[in-house]
Short mmCIF file of C-alpha atoms and ligand atoms in Angstrom, two decimals:
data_model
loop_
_atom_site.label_atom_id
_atom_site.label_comp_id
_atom_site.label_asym_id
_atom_site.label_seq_id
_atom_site.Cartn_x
_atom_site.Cartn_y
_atom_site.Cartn_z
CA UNK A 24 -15.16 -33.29 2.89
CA UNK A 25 -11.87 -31.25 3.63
CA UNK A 26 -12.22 -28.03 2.97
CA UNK A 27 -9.36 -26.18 0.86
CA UNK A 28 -7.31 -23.44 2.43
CA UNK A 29 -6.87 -20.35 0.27
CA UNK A 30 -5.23 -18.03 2.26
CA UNK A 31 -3.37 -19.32 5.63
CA UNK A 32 -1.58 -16.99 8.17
CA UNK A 33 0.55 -18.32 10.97
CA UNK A 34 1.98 -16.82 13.50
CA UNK A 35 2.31 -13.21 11.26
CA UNK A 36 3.59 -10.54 12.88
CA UNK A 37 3.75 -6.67 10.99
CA UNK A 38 6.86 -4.18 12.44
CA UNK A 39 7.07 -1.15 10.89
CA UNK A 40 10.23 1.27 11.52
CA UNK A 41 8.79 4.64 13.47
CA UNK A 42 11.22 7.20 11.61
CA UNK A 43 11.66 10.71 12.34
CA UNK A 44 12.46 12.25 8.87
CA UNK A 45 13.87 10.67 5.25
CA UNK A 46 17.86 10.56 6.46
CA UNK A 47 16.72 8.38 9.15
CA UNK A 48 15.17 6.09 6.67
CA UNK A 49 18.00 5.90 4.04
CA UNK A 50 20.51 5.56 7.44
CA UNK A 51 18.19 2.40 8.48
CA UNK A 52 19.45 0.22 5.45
CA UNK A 53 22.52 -0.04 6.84
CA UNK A 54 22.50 0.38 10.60
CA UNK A 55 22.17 -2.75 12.49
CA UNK A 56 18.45 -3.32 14.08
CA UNK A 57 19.66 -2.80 17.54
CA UNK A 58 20.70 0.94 16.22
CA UNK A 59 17.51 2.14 14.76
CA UNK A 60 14.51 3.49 15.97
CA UNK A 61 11.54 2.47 17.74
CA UNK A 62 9.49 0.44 16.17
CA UNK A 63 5.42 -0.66 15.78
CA UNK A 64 3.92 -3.67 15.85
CA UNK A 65 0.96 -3.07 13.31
CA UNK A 66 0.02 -6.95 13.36
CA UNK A 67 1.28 -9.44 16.59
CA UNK A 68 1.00 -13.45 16.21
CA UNK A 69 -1.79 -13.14 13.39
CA UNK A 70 -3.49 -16.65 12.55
CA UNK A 71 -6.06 -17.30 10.70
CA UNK A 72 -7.52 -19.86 7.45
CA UNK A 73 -9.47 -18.58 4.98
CA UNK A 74 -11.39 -21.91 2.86
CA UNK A 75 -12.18 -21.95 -1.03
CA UNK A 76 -14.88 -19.86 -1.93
CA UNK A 77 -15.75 -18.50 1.37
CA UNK A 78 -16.39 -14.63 2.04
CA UNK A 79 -14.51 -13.63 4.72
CA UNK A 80 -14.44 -9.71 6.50
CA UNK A 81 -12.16 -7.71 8.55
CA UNK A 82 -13.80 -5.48 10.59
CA UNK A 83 -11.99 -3.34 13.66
CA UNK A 84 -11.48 0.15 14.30
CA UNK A 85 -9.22 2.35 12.75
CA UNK A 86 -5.71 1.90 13.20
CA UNK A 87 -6.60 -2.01 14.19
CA UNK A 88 -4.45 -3.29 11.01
CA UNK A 89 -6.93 -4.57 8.53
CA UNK A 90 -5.30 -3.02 5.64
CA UNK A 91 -1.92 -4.16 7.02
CA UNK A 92 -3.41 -7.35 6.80
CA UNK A 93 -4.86 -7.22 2.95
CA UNK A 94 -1.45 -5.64 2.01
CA UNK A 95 0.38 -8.82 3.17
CA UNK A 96 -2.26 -10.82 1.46
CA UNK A 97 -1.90 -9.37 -2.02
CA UNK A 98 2.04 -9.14 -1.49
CA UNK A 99 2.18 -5.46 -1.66
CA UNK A 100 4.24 -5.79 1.39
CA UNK A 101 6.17 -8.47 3.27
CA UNK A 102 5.44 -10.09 6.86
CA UNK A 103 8.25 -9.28 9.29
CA UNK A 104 7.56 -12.78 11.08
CA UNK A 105 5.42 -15.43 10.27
CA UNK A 106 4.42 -17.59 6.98
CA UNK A 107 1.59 -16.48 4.32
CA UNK A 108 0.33 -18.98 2.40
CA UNK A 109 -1.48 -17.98 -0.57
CA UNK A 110 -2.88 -20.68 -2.92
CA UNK A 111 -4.11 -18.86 -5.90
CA UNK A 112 -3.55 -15.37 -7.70
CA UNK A 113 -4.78 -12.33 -5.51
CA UNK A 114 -6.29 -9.18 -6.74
CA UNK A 115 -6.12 -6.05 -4.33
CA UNK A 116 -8.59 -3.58 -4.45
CA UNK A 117 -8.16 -0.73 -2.64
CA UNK A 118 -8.42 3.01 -3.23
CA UNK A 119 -4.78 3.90 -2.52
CA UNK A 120 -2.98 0.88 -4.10
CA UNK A 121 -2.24 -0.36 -7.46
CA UNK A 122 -2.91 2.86 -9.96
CA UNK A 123 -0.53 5.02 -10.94
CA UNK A 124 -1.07 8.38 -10.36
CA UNK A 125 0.84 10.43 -13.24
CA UNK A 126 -0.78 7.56 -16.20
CA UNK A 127 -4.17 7.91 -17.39
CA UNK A 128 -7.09 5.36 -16.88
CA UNK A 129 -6.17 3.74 -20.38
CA UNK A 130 -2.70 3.43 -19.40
CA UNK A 131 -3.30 2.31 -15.82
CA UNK A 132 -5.65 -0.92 -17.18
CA UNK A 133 -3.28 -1.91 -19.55
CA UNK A 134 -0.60 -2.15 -16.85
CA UNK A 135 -1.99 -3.35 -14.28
CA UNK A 136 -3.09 -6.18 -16.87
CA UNK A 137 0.04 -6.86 -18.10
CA UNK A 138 1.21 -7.50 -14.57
CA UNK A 139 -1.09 -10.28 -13.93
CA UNK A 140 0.45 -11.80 -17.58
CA UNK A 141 -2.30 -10.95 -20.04
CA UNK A 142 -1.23 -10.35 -23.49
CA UNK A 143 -1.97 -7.33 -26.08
CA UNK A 144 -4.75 -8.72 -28.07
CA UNK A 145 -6.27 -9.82 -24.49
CA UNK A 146 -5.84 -6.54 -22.90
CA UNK A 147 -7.92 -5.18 -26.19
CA UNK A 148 -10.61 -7.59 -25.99
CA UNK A 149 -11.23 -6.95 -22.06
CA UNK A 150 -10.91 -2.64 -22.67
CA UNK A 151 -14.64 -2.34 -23.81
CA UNK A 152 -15.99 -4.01 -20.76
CA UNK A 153 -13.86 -2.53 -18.34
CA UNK A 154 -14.71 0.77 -20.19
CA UNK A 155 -18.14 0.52 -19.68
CA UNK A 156 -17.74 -1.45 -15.97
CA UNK A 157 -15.81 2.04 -14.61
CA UNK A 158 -18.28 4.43 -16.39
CA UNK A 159 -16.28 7.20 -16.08
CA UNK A 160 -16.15 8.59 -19.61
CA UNK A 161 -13.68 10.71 -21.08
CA UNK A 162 -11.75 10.74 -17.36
CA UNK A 163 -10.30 7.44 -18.88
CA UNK A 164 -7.91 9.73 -20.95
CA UNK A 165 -6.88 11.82 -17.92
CA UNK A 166 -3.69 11.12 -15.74
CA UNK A 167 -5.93 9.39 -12.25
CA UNK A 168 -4.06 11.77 -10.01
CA UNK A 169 -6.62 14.18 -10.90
CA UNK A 170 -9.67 11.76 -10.54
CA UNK A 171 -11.97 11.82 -7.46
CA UNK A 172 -11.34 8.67 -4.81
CA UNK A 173 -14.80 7.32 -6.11
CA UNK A 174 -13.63 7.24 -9.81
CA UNK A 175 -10.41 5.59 -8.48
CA UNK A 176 -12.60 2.91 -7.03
CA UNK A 177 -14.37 2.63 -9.89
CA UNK A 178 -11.55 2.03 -12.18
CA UNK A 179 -9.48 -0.34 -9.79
CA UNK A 180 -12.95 -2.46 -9.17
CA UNK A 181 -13.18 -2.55 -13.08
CA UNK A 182 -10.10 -3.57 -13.60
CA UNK A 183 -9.31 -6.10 -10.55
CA UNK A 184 -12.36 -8.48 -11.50
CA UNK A 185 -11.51 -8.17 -14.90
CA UNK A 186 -8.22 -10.24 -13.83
CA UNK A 187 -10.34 -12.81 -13.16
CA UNK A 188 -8.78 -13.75 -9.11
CA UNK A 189 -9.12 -16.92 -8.11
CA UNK A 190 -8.85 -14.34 -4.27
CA UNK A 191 -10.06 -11.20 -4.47
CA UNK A 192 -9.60 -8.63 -1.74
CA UNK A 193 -11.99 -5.69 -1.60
CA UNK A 194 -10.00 -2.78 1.10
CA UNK A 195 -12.67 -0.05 1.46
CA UNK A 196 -13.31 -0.07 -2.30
CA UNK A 197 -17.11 -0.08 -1.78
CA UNK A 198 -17.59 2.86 0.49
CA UNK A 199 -16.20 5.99 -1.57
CA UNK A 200 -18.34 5.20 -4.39
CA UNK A 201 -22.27 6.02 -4.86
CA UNK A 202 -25.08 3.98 -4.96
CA UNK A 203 -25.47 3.21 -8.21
CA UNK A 204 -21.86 1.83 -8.61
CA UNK A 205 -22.04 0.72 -5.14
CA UNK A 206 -25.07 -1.79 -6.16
CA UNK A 207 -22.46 -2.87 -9.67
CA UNK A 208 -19.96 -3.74 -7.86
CA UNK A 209 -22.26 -5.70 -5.29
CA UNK A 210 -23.99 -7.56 -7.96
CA UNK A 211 -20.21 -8.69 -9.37
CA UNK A 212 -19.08 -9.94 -6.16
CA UNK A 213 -22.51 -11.85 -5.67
CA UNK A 214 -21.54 -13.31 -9.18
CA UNK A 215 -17.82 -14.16 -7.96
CA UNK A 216 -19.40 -15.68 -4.54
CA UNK A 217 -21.52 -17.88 -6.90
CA UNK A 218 -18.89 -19.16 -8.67
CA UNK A 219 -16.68 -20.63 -5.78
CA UNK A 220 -14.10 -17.76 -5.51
CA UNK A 221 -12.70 -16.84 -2.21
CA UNK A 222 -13.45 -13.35 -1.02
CA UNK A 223 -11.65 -10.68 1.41
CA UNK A 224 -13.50 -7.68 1.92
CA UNK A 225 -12.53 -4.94 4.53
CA UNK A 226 -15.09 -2.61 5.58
CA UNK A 227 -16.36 -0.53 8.36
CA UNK A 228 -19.96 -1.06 7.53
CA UNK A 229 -21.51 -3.83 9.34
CA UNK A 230 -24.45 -3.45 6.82
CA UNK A 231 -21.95 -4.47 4.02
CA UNK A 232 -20.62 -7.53 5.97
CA UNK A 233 -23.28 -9.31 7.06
CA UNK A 234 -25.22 -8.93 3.76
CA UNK A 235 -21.89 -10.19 1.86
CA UNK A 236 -19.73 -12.35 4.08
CA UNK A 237 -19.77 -15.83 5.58
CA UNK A 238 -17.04 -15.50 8.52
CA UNK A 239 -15.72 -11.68 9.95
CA UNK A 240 -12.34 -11.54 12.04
CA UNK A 241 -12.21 -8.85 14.32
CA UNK A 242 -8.80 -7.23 14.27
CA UNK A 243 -8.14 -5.04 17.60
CA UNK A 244 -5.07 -3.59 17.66
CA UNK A 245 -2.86 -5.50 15.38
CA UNK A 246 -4.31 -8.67 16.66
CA UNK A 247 -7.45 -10.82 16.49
CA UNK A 248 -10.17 -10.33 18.68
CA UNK A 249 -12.49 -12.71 17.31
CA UNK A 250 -13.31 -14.76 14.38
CA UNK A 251 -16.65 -16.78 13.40
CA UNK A 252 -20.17 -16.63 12.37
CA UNK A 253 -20.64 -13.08 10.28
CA UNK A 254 -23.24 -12.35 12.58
CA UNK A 255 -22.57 -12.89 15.93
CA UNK A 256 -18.89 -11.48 15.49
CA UNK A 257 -20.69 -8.48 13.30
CA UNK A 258 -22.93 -8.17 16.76
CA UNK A 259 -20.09 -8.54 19.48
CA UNK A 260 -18.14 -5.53 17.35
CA UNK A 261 -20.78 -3.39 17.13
CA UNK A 262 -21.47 -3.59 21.41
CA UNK A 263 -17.53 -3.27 21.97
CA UNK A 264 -18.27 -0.16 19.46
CA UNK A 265 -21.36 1.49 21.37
CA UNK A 266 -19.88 0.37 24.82
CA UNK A 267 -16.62 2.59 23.98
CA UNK A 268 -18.29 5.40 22.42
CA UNK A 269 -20.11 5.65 25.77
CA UNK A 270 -17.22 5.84 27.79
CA UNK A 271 -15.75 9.20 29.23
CA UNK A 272 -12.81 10.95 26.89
CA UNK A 273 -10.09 10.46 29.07
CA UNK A 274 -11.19 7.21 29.12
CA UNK A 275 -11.22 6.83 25.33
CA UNK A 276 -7.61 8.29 25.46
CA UNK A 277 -5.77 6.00 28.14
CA UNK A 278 -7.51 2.88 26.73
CA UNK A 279 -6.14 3.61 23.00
CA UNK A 280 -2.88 5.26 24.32
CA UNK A 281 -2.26 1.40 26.96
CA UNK A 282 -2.67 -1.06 23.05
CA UNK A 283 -0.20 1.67 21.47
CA UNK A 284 2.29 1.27 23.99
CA UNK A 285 1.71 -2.27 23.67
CA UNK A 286 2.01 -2.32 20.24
CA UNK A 287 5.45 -0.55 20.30
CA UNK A 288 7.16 -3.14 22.85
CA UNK A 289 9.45 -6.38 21.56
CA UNK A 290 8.26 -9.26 20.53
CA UNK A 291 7.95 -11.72 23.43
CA UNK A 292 7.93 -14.71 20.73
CA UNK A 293 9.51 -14.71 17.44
CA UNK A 294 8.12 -16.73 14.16
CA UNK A 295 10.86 -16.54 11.58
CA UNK A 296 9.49 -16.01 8.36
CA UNK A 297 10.84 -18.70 5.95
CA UNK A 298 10.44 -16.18 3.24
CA UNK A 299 12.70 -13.07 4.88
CA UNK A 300 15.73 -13.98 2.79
CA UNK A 301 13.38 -12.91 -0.51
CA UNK A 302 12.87 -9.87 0.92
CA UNK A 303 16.03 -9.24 2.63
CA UNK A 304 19.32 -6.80 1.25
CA UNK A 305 22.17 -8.59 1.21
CA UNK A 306 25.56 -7.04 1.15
CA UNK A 307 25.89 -6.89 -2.62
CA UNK A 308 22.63 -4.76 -2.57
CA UNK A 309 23.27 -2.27 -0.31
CA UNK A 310 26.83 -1.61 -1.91
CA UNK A 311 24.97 -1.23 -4.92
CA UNK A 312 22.36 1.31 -3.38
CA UNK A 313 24.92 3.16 -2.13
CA UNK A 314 27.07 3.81 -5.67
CA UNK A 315 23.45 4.26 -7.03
CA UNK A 316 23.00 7.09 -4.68
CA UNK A 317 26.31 8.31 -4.80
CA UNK A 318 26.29 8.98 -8.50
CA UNK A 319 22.70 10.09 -8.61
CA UNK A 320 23.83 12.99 -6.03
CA UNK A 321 26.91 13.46 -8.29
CA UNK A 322 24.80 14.03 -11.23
CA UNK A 323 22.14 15.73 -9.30
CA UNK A 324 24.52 18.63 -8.85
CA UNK A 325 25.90 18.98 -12.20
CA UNK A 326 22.12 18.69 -13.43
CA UNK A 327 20.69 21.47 -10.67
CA UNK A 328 23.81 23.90 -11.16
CA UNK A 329 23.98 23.80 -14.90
CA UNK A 330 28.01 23.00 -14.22
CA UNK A 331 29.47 20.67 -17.15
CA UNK A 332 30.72 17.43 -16.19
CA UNK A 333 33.86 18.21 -18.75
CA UNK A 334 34.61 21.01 -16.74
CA UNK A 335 35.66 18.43 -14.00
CA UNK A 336 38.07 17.24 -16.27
CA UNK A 337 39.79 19.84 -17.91
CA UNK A 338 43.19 20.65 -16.95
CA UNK A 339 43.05 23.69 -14.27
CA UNK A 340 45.65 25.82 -16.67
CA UNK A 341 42.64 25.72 -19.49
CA UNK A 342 40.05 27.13 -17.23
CA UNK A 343 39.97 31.06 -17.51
CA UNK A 344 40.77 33.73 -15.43
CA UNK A 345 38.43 35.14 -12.96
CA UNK A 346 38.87 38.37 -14.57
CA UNK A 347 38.35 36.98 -18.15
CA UNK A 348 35.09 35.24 -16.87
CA UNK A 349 33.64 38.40 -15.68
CA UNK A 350 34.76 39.93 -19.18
CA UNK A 351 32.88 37.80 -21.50
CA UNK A 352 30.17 38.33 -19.32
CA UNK A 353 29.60 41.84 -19.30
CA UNK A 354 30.19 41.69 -23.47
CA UNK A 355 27.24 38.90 -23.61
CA UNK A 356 25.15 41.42 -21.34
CA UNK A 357 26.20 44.32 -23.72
CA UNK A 358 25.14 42.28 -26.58
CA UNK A 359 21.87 40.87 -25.26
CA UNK A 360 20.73 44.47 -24.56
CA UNK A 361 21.62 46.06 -27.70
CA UNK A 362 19.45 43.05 -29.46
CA UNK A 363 16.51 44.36 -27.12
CA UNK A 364 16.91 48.17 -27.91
CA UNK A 365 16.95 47.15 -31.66
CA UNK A 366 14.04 44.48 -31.54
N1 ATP B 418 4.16 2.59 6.85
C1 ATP B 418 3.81 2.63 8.13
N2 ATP B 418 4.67 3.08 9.06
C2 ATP B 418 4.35 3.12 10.36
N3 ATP B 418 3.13 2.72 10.85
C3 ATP B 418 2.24 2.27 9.96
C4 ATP B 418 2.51 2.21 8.56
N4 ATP B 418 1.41 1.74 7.93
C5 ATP B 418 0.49 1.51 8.90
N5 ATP B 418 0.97 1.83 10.11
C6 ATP B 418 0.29 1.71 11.40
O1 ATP B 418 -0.13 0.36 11.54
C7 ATP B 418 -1.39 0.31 12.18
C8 ATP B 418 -2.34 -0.50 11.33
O2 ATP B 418 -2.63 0.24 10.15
P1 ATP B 418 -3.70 -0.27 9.08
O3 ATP B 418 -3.71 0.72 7.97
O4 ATP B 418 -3.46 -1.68 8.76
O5 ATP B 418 -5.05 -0.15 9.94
P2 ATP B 418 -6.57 -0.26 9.44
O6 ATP B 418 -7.25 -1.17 10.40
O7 ATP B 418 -6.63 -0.61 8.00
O8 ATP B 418 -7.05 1.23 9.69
P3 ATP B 418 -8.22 2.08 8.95
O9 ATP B 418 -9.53 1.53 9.41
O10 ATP B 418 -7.99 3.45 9.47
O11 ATP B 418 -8.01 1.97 7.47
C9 ATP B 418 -1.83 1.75 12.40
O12 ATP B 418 -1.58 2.11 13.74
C10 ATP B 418 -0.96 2.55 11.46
O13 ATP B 418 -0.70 3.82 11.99
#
């Protein structure tokens, strides 16, 4: 029998803009590509199928653009080339992405779960167990930008198979927390397995992925080195890994320093993406940006010099004399100190 294709990528390529400071980013909008700056090829011709309820793992060193990868695969970000096809709901877990850092625990379940659609009285009926699935206690009232990257984990697990994914992807999740949530969160994902759902779990921890996964691809680079049998492509990864570490520093450096030139040279192929125009600014957009960030600058300065808009309209005759100005000013300082000396 077939098997059903979850997740396919074809021909996805990942180009991120190398910027020098935060002008050079706002300037990007609307210079033309061939006027920007260099750019990085995080992922190059990426192709892969990942089949109902299979486990799958990315494994490759850092930098080799697994979390690029489960980014694109949860839509957090867009492919520059290439088409994703995702044939379910995903749920993202990952230390860095999803919570809100300034909302508290509380606040950051219920909106995450009214993003994936659930209603009020759903929300309520799911708190308890999420609640008790995080076990952080009275954190769950603090804003998360003051929790730990383990109680992060925690709450983001808690939440993200509470969604109930028919894909979920697990991005380092597992390794910042400690053993006892470490074996929760195992025993959940056993459960998920068991029920058919498709799995995406990036790790560094060859342990983790051959106990838990089916198939590994082995990202090197930005693009796949190998992909099969959790085993044998766990065992290939970890020789590469003990070969390199063996080799002489220099050695280390102009081997890494050859794939990141590499990475930051054209495309010799390019895959359109059919779905760039969803992602694209048209002209209407970036006109709009512009008055956006025109009149929050304008504002911006009346706000951070405690000057009154009005003022910009009164007729110049109405506005005092420099001499009057300092006049009233030296009375108000007269009559602020007298208040003191009586107080
Ligand atoms: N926003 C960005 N701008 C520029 N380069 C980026 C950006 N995000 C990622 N990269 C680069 O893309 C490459 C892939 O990054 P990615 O985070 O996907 O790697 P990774 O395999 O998940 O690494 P790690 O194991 O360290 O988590 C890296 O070289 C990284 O520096």
């Amino acid at each position: 029998m077939a098997k059903n294709i979850k997740v396919a990528f074809k021909h996805v390529s990942k180009e991120y803009d190398l910027y020098q400071n935060k002008s050079d980013k706002i300037k990007s909008l609307f210079l033309p590509k061939s006027k920007q700056n260099q750019s990085f090829w995080a992922l190059r011709d990426v192709n892969f199928n990942i089949y109902d309820g299979e486990t799958v793992g990315l494994i490759g060193i850092n930098g080799s653009g697994k979390s690029t990868i489960s980014n694109i695969m949860s839509g957090v970000i867009p492919p520059t080339q290439g088409e994703v096809v995702i044939n379910g709901e995903t749920s993202l877990i990952a230390i860095a992405v999803g919570l809100k850092g300034p909302l508290t625990g509380y606040e950051n379940v219920r909106l995450k779960l009214l993003m994936h659609g659930l209603k009020t009285s759903e929300i309520n009926a799911l708190m308890p167990s999420i609640i008790d699935f995080a076990d952080i206690g009275d954190f769950m009232n603090q804003p998360i930008q003051n929790y730990s990257s383990g109680m992060r984990s925690r709450l983001g697990f808690a939440i993200s198979v509470h969604t109930d994914p028919d894909i979920l992807v697990i991005d380092e999740a597992l390794s910042v927390g400690d053993s006892t949530f470490y074996k929760k969160c195992v025993d959940k994902i056993t459960e998920f397995k068991e029920a058919g759902r498709t799995i995406v779990f990036v790790s560094h921890s060859l342990g983790q992925m051959k106990g838990l996964c089916d198939r590994i691809i082995w990202m090197h680079y930005g693009q796949v080195r190998e992909i099969g049998d959790a085993q044998e492509v766990a065992d290939k990864y970890d020789e590469f890994v003990r070969w390199f570490n063996g080799q002489p520093k220099s050695y280390k450096k102009e081997y890494q320093d050859d794939y990141k030139t590499t990475q930051k040279q054209p495309q010799k192929v390019n895959y359109p993406n059919p779905n760039a125009n969803k992602y694209r600014l048209s002209w209407f957009d970036k006109i709009m940006m512009t008055l956006l960030i025109a009149l929050a600058i304008f504002f911006g300065y009346f706000v951070g010099t405690g000057h009154s808009v009005m003022g910009l309209f009164k007729a110049s005759d109405d506005r005092p004399a420099e001499n009057q100005v300092v006049k009233t000013a030296t009375t108000e300082t007269i009559h602020i100190e007298t208040n003191k000396t009586t107080a």
